mmCIF file of N, CA and C in Angstrom:
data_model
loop_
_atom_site.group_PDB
_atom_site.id
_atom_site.type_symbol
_atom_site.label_atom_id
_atom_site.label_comp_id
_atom_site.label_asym_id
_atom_site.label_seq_id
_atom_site.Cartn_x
_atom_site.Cartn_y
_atom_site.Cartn_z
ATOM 1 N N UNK L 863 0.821 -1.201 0.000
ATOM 2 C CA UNK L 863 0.000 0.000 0.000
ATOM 3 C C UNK L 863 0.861 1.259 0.000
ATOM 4 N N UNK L 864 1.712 1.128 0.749
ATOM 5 C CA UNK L 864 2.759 2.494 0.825
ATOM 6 C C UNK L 864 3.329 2.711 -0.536
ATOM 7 N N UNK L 865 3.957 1.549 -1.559
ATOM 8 C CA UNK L 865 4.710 1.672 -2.655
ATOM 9 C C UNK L 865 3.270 1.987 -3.311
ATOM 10 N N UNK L 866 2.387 2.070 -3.561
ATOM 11 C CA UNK L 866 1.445 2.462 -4.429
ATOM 12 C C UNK L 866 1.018 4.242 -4.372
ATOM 13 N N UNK L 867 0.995 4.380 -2.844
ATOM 14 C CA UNK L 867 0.952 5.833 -2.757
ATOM 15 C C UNK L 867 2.155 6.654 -3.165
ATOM 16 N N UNK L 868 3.086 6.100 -2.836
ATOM 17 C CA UNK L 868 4.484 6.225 -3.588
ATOM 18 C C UNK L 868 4.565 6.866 -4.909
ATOM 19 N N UNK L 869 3.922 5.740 -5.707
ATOM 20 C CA UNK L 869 4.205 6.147 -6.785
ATOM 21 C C UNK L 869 2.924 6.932 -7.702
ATOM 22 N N UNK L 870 1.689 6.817 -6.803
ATOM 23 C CA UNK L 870 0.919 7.838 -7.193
ATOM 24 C C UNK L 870 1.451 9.383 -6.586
ATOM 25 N N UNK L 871 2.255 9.603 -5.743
ATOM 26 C CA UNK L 871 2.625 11.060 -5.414
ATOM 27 C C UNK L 871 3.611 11.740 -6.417
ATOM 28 N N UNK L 872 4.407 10.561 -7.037
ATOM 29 C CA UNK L 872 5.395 10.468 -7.514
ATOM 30 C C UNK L 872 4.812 10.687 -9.259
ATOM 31 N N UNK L 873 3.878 10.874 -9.835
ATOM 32 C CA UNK L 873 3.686 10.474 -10.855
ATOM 33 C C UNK L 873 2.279 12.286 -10.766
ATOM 34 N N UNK L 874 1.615 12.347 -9.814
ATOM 35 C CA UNK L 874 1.265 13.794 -9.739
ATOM 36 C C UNK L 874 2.481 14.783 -9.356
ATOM 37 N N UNK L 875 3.073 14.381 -8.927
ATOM 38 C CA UNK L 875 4.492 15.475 -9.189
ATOM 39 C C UNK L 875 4.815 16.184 -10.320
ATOM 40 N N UNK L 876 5.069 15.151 -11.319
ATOM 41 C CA UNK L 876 5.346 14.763 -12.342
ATOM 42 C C UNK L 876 4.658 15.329 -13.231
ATOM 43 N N UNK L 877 3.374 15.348 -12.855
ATOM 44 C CA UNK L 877 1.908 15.814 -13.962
ATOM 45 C C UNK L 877 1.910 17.069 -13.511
ATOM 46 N N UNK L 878 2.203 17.215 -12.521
ATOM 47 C CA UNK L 878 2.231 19.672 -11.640
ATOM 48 C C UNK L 878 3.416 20.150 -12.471
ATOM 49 N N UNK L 879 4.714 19.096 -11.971
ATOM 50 C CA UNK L 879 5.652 19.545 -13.032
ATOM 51 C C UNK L 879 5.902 20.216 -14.449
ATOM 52 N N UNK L 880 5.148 18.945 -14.914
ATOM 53 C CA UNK L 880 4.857 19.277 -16.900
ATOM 54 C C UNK L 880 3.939 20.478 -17.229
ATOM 55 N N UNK L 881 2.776 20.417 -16.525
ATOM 56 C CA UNK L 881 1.902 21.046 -16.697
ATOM 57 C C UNK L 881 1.879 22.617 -16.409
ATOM 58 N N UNK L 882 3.274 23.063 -15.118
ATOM 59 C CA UNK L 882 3.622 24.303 -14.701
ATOM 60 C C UNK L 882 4.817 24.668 -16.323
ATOM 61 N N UNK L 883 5.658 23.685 -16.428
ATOM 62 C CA UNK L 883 6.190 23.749 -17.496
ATOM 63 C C UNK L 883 5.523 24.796 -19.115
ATOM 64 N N UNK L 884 4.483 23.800 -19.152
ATOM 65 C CA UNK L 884 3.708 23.817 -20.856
ATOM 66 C C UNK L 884 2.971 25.279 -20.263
ATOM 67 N N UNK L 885 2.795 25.971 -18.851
ATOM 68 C CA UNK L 885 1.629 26.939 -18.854
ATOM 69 C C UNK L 885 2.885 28.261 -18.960
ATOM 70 N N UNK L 886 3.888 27.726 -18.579
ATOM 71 C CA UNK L 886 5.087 29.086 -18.247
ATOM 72 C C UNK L 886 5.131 29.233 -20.067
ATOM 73 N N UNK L 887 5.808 28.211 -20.998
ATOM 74 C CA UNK L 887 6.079 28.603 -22.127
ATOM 75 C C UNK L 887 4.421 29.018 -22.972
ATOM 76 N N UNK L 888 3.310 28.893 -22.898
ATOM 77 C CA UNK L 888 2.422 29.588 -22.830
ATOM 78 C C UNK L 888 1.916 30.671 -23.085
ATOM 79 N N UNK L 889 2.356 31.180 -22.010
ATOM 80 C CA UNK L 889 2.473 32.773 -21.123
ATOM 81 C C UNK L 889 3.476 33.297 -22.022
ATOM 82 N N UNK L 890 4.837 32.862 -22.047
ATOM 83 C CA UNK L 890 6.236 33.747 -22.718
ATOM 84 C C UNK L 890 5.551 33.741 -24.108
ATOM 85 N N UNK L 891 5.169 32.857 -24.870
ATOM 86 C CA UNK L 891 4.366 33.199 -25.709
ATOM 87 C C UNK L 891 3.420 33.935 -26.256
ATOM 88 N N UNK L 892 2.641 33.737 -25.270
ATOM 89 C CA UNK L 892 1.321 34.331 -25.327
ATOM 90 C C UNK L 892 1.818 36.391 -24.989
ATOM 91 N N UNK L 893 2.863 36.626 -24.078
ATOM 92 C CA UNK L 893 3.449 37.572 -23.895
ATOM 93 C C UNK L 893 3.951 38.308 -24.834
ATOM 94 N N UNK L 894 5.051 37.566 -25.289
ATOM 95 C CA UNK L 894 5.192 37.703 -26.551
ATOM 96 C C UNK L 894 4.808 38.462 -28.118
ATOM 97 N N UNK L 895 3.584 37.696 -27.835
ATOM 98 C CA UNK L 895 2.230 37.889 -29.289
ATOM 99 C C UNK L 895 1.422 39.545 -28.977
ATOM 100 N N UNK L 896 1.358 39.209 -27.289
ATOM 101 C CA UNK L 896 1.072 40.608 -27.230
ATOM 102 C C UNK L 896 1.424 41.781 -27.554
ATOM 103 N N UNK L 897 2.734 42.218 -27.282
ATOM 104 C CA UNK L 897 3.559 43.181 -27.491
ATOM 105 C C UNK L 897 3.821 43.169 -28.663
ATOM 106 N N UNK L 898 3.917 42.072 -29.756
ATOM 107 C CA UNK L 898 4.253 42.375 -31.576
ATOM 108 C C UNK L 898 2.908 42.770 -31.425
ATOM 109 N N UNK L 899 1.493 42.780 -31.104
ATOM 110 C CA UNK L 899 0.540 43.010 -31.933
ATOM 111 C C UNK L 899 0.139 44.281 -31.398
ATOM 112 N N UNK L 900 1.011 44.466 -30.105
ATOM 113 C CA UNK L 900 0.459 45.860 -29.874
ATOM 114 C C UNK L 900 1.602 47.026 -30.529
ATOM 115 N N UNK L 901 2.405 46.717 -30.722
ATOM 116 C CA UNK L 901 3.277 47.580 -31.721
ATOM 117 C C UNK L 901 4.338 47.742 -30.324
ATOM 118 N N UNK L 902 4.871 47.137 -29.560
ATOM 119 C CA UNK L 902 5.818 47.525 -27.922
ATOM 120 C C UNK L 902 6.865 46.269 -27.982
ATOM 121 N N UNK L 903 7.819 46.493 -27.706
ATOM 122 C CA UNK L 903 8.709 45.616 -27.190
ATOM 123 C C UNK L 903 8.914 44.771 -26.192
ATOM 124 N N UNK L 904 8.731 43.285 -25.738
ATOM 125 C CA UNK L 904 8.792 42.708 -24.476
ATOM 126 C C UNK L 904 10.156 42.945 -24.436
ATOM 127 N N UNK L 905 10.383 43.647 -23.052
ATOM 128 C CA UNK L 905 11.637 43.410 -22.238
ATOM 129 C C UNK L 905 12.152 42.360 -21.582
ATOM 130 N N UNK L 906 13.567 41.813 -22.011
ATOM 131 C CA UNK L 906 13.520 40.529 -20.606
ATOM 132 C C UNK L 906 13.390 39.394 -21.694
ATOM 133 N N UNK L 907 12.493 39.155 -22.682
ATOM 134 C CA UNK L 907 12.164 38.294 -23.302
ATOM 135 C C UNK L 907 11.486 37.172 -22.286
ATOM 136 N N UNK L 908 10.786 37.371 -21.134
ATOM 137 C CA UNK L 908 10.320 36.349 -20.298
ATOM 138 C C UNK L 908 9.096 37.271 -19.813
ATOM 139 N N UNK L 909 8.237 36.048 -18.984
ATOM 140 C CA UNK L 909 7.785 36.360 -18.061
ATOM 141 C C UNK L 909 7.827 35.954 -16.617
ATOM 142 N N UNK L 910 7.418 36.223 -16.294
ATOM 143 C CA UNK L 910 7.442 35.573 -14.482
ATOM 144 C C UNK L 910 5.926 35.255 -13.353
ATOM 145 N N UNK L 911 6.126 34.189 -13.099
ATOM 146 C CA UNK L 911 4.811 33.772 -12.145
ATOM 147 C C UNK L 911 4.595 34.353 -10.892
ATOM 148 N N UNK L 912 3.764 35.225 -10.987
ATOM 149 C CA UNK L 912 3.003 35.828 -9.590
ATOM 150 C C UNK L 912 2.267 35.565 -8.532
ATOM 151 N N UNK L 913 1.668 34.401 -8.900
ATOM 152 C CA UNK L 913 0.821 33.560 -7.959
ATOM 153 C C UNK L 913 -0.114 32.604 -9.492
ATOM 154 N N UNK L 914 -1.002 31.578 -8.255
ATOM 155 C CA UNK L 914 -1.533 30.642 -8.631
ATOM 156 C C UNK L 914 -2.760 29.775 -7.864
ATOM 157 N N UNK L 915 -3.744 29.548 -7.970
ATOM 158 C CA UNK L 915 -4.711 28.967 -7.048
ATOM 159 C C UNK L 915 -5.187 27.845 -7.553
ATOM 160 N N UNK L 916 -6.204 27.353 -6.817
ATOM 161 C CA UNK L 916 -7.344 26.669 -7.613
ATOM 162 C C UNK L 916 -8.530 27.017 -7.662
ATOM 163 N N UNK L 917 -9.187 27.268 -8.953
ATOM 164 C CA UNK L 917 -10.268 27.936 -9.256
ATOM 165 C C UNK L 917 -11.522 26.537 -9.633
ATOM 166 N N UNK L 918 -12.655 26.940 -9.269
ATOM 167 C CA UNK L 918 -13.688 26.040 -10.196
ATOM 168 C C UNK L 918 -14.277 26.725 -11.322
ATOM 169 N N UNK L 919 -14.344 25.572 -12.420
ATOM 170 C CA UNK L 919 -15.179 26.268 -13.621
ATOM 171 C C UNK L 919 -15.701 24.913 -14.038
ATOM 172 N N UNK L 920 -16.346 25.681 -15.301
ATOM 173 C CA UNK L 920 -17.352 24.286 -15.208
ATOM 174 C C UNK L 920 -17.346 22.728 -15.448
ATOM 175 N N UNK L 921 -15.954 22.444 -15.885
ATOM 176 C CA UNK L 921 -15.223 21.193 -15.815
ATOM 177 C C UNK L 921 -15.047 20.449 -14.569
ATOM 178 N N UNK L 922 -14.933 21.778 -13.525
ATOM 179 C CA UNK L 922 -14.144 21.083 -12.216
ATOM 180 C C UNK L 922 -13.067 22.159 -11.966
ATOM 181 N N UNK L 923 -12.057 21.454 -11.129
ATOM 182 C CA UNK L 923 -10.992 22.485 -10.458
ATOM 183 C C UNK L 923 -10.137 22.567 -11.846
ATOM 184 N N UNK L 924 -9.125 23.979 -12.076
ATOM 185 C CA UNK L 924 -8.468 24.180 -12.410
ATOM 186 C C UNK L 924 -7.484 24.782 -11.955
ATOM 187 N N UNK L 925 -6.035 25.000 -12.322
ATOM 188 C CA UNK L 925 -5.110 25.933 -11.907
ATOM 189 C C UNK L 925 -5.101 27.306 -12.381
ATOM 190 N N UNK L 926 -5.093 28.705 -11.734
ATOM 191 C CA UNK L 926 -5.122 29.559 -12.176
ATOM 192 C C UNK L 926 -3.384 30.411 -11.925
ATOM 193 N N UNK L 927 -3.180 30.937 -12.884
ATOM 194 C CA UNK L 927 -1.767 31.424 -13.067
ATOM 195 C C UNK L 927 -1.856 32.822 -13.232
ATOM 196 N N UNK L 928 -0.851 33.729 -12.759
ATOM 197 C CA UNK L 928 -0.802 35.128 -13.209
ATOM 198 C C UNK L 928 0.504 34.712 -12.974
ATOM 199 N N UNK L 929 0.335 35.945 -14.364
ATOM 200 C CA UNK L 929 2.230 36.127 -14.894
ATOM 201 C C UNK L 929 2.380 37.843 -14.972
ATOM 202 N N UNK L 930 3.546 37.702 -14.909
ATOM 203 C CA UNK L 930 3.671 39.369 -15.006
ATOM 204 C C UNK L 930 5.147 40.106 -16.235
ATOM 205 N N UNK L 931 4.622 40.875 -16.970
ATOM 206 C CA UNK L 931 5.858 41.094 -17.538
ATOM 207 C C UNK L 931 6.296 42.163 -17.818
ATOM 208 N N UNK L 932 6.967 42.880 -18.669
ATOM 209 C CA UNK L 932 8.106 44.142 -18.711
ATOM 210 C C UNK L 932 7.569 44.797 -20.225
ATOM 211 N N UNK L 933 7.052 45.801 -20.697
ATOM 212 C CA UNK L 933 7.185 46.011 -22.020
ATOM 213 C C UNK L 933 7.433 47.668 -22.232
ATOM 214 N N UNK L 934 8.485 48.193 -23.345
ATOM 215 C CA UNK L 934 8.576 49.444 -23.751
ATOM 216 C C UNK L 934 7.796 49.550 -24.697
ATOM 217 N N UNK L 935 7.161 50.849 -24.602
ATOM 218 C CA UNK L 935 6.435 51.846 -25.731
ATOM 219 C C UNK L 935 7.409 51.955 -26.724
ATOM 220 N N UNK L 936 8.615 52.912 -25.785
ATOM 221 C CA UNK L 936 9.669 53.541 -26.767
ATOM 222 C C UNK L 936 11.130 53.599 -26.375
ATOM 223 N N UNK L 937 11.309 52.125 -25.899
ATOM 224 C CA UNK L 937 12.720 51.799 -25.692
ATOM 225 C C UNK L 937 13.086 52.116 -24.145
ATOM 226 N N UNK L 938 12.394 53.194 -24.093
ATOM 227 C CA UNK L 938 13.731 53.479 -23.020
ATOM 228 C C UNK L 938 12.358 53.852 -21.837
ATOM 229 N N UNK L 939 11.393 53.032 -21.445
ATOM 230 C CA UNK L 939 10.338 53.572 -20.277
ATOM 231 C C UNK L 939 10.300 52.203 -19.863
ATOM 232 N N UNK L 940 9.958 51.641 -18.812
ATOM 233 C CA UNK L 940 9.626 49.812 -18.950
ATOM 234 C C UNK L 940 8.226 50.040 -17.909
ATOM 235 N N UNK L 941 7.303 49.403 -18.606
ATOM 236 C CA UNK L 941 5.717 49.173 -17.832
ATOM 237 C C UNK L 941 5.509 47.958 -17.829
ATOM 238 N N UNK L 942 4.149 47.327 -17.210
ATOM 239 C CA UNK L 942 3.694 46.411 -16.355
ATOM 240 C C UNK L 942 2.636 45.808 -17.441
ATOM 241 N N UNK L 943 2.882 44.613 -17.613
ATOM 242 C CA UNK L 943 1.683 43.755 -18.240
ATOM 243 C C UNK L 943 1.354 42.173 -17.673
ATOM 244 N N UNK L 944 0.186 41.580 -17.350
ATOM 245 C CA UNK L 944 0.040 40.873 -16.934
ATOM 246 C C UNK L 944 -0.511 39.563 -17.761
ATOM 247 N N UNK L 945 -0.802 38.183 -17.393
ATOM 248 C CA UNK L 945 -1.338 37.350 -18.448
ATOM 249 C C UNK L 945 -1.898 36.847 -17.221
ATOM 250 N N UNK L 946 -2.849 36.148 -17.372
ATOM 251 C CA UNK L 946 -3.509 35.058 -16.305
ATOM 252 C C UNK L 946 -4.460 34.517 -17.402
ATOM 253 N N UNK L 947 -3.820 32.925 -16.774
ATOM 254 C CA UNK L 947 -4.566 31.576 -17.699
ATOM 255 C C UNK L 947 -5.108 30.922 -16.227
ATOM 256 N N UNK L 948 -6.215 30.038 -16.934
ATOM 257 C CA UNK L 948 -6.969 29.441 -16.179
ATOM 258 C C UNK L 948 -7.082 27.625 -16.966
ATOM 259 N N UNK L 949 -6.219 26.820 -16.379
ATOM 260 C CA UNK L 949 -5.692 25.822 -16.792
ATOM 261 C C UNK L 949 -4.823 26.022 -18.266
ATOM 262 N N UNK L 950 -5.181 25.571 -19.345
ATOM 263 C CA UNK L 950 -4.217 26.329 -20.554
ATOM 264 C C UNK L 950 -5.164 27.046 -21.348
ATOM 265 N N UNK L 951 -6.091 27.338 -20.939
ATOM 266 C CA UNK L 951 -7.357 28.561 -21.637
ATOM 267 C C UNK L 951 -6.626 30.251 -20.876
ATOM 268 N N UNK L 952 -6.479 30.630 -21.872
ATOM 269 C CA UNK L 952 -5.742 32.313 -21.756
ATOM 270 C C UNK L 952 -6.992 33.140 -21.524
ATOM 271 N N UNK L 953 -7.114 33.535 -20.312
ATOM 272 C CA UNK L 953 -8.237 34.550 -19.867
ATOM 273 C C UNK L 953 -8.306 36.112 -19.951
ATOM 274 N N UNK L 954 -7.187 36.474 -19.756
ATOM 275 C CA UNK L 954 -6.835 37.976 -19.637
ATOM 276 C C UNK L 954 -4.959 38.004 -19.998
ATOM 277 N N UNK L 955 -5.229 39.386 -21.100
ATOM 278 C CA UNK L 955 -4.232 40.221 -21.274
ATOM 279 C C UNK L 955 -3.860 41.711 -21.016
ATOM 280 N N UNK L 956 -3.437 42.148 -19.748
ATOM 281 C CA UNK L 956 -3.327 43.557 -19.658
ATOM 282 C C UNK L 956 -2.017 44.359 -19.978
ATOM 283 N N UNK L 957 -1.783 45.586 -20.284
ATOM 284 C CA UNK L 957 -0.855 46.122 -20.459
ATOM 285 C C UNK L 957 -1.665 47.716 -20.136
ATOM 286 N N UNK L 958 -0.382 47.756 -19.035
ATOM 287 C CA UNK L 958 -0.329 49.124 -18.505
ATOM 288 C C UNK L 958 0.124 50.306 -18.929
ATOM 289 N N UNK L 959 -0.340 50.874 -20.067
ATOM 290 C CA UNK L 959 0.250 52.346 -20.783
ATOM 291 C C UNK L 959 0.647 52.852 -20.139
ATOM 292 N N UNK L 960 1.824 53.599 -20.981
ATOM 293 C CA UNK L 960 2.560 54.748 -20.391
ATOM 294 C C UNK L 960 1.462 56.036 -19.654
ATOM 295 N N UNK L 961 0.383 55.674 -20.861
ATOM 296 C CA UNK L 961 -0.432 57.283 -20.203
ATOM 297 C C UNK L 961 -1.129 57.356 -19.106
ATOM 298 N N UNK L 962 -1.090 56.132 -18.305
ATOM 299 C CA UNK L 962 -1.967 55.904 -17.307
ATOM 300 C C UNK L 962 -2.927 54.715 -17.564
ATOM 301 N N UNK L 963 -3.436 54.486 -19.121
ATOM 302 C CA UNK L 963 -4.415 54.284 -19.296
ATOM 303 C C UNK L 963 -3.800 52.704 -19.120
ATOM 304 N N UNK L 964 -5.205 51.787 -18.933
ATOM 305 C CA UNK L 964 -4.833 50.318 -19.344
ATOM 306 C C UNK L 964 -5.997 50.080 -20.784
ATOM 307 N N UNK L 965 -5.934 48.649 -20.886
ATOM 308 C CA UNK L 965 -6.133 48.066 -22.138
ATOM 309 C C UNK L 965 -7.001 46.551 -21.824
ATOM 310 N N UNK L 966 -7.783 45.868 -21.860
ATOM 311 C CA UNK L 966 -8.333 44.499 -21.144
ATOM 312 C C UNK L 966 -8.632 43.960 -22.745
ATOM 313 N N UNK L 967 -8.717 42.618 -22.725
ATOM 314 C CA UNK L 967 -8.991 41.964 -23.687
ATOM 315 C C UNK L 967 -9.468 40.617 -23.558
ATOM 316 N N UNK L 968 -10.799 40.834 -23.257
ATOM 317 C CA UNK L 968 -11.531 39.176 -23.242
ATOM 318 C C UNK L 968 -11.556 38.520 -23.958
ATOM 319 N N UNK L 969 -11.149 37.172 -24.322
ATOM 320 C CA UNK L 969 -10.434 36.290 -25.053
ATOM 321 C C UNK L 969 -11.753 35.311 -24.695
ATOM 322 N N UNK L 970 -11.960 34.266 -26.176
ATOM 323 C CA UNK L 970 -12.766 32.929 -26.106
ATOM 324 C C UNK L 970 -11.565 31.817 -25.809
ATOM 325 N N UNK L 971 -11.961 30.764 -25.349
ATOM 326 C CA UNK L 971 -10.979 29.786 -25.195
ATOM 327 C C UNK L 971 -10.447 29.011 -26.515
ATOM 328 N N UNK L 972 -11.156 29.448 -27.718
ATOM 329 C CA UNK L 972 -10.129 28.817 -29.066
ATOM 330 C C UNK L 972 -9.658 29.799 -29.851
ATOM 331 N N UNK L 973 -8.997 31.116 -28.661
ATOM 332 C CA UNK L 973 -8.463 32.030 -29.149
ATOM 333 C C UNK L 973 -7.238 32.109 -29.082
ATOM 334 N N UNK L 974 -6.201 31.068 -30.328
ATOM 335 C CA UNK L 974 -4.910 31.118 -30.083
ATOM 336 C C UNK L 974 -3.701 31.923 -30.741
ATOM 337 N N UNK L 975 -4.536 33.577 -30.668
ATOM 338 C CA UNK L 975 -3.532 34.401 -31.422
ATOM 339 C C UNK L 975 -2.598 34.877 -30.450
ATOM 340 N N UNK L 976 -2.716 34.561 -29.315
ATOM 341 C CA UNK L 976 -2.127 35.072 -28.016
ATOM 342 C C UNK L 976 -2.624 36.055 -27.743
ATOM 343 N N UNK L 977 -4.045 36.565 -27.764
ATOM 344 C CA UNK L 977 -4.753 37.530 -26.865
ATOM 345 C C UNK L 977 -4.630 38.725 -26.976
ATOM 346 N N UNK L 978 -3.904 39.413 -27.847
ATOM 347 C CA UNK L 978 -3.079 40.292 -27.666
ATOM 348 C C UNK L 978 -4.140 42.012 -27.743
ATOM 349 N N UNK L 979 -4.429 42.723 -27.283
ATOM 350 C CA UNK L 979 -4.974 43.629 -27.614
ATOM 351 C C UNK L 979 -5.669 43.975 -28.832
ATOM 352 N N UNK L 980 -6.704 44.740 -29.430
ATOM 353 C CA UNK L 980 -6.771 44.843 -30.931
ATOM 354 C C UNK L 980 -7.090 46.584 -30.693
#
């Protein structure tokens, strides 16, 4: 009984592992797409994980992710943009203008242009 729990802990490890994996390159992606389509530069070429929960939707539990990242207008200012996915469905893309202003973009879940503002 013990070697069985064993290797069921051992094998959801494994599945948090991959799955934190495939949602980070995702995000750098999905980050990415944003900033070419908004006409801005990602800084850093990354993003970074801010937190994470478990959310219900109508499947059941999912993992929810916020990422956070770096982008210039015009080279030389660096502002705040965020991504949060909700298992690998991309929910929200924000980017924080220079002018104050922000930008939101509600996304369908077979929306795989990477979200990016229009």
């Amino acid at each position: 009984m013990t070697g069985l729990i064993i290797i069921i802990s051992i094998a959801l490890i494994g599945f948090y592992v991959n799955d934190t994996w495939r949602a980070n390159e995702r995000a750098r992606r999905v980050g990415r797409q944003a900033c070419e389509r908004a006409g801005v530069q990602l800084l850093d070429a990354t993003v970074v994980r801010t937190g994470q929960r478990l959310v219900w939707r109508d499947r059941g539990l999912a993992l929810q992710r916020r990422y956070r990242f770096e982008f210039s207008a015009d080279g030389a200012g660096r502002h705040p943009g965020e991504i949060s996915l909700e298992g690998r469905q991309l929910k929200r893309v924000t980017l924080d203008w220079p002018d104050g202003g922000r930008e939101f973009q509600g996304l369908d879940s077979d929306d795989n242009s990477g979200g990016a503002p229009r």
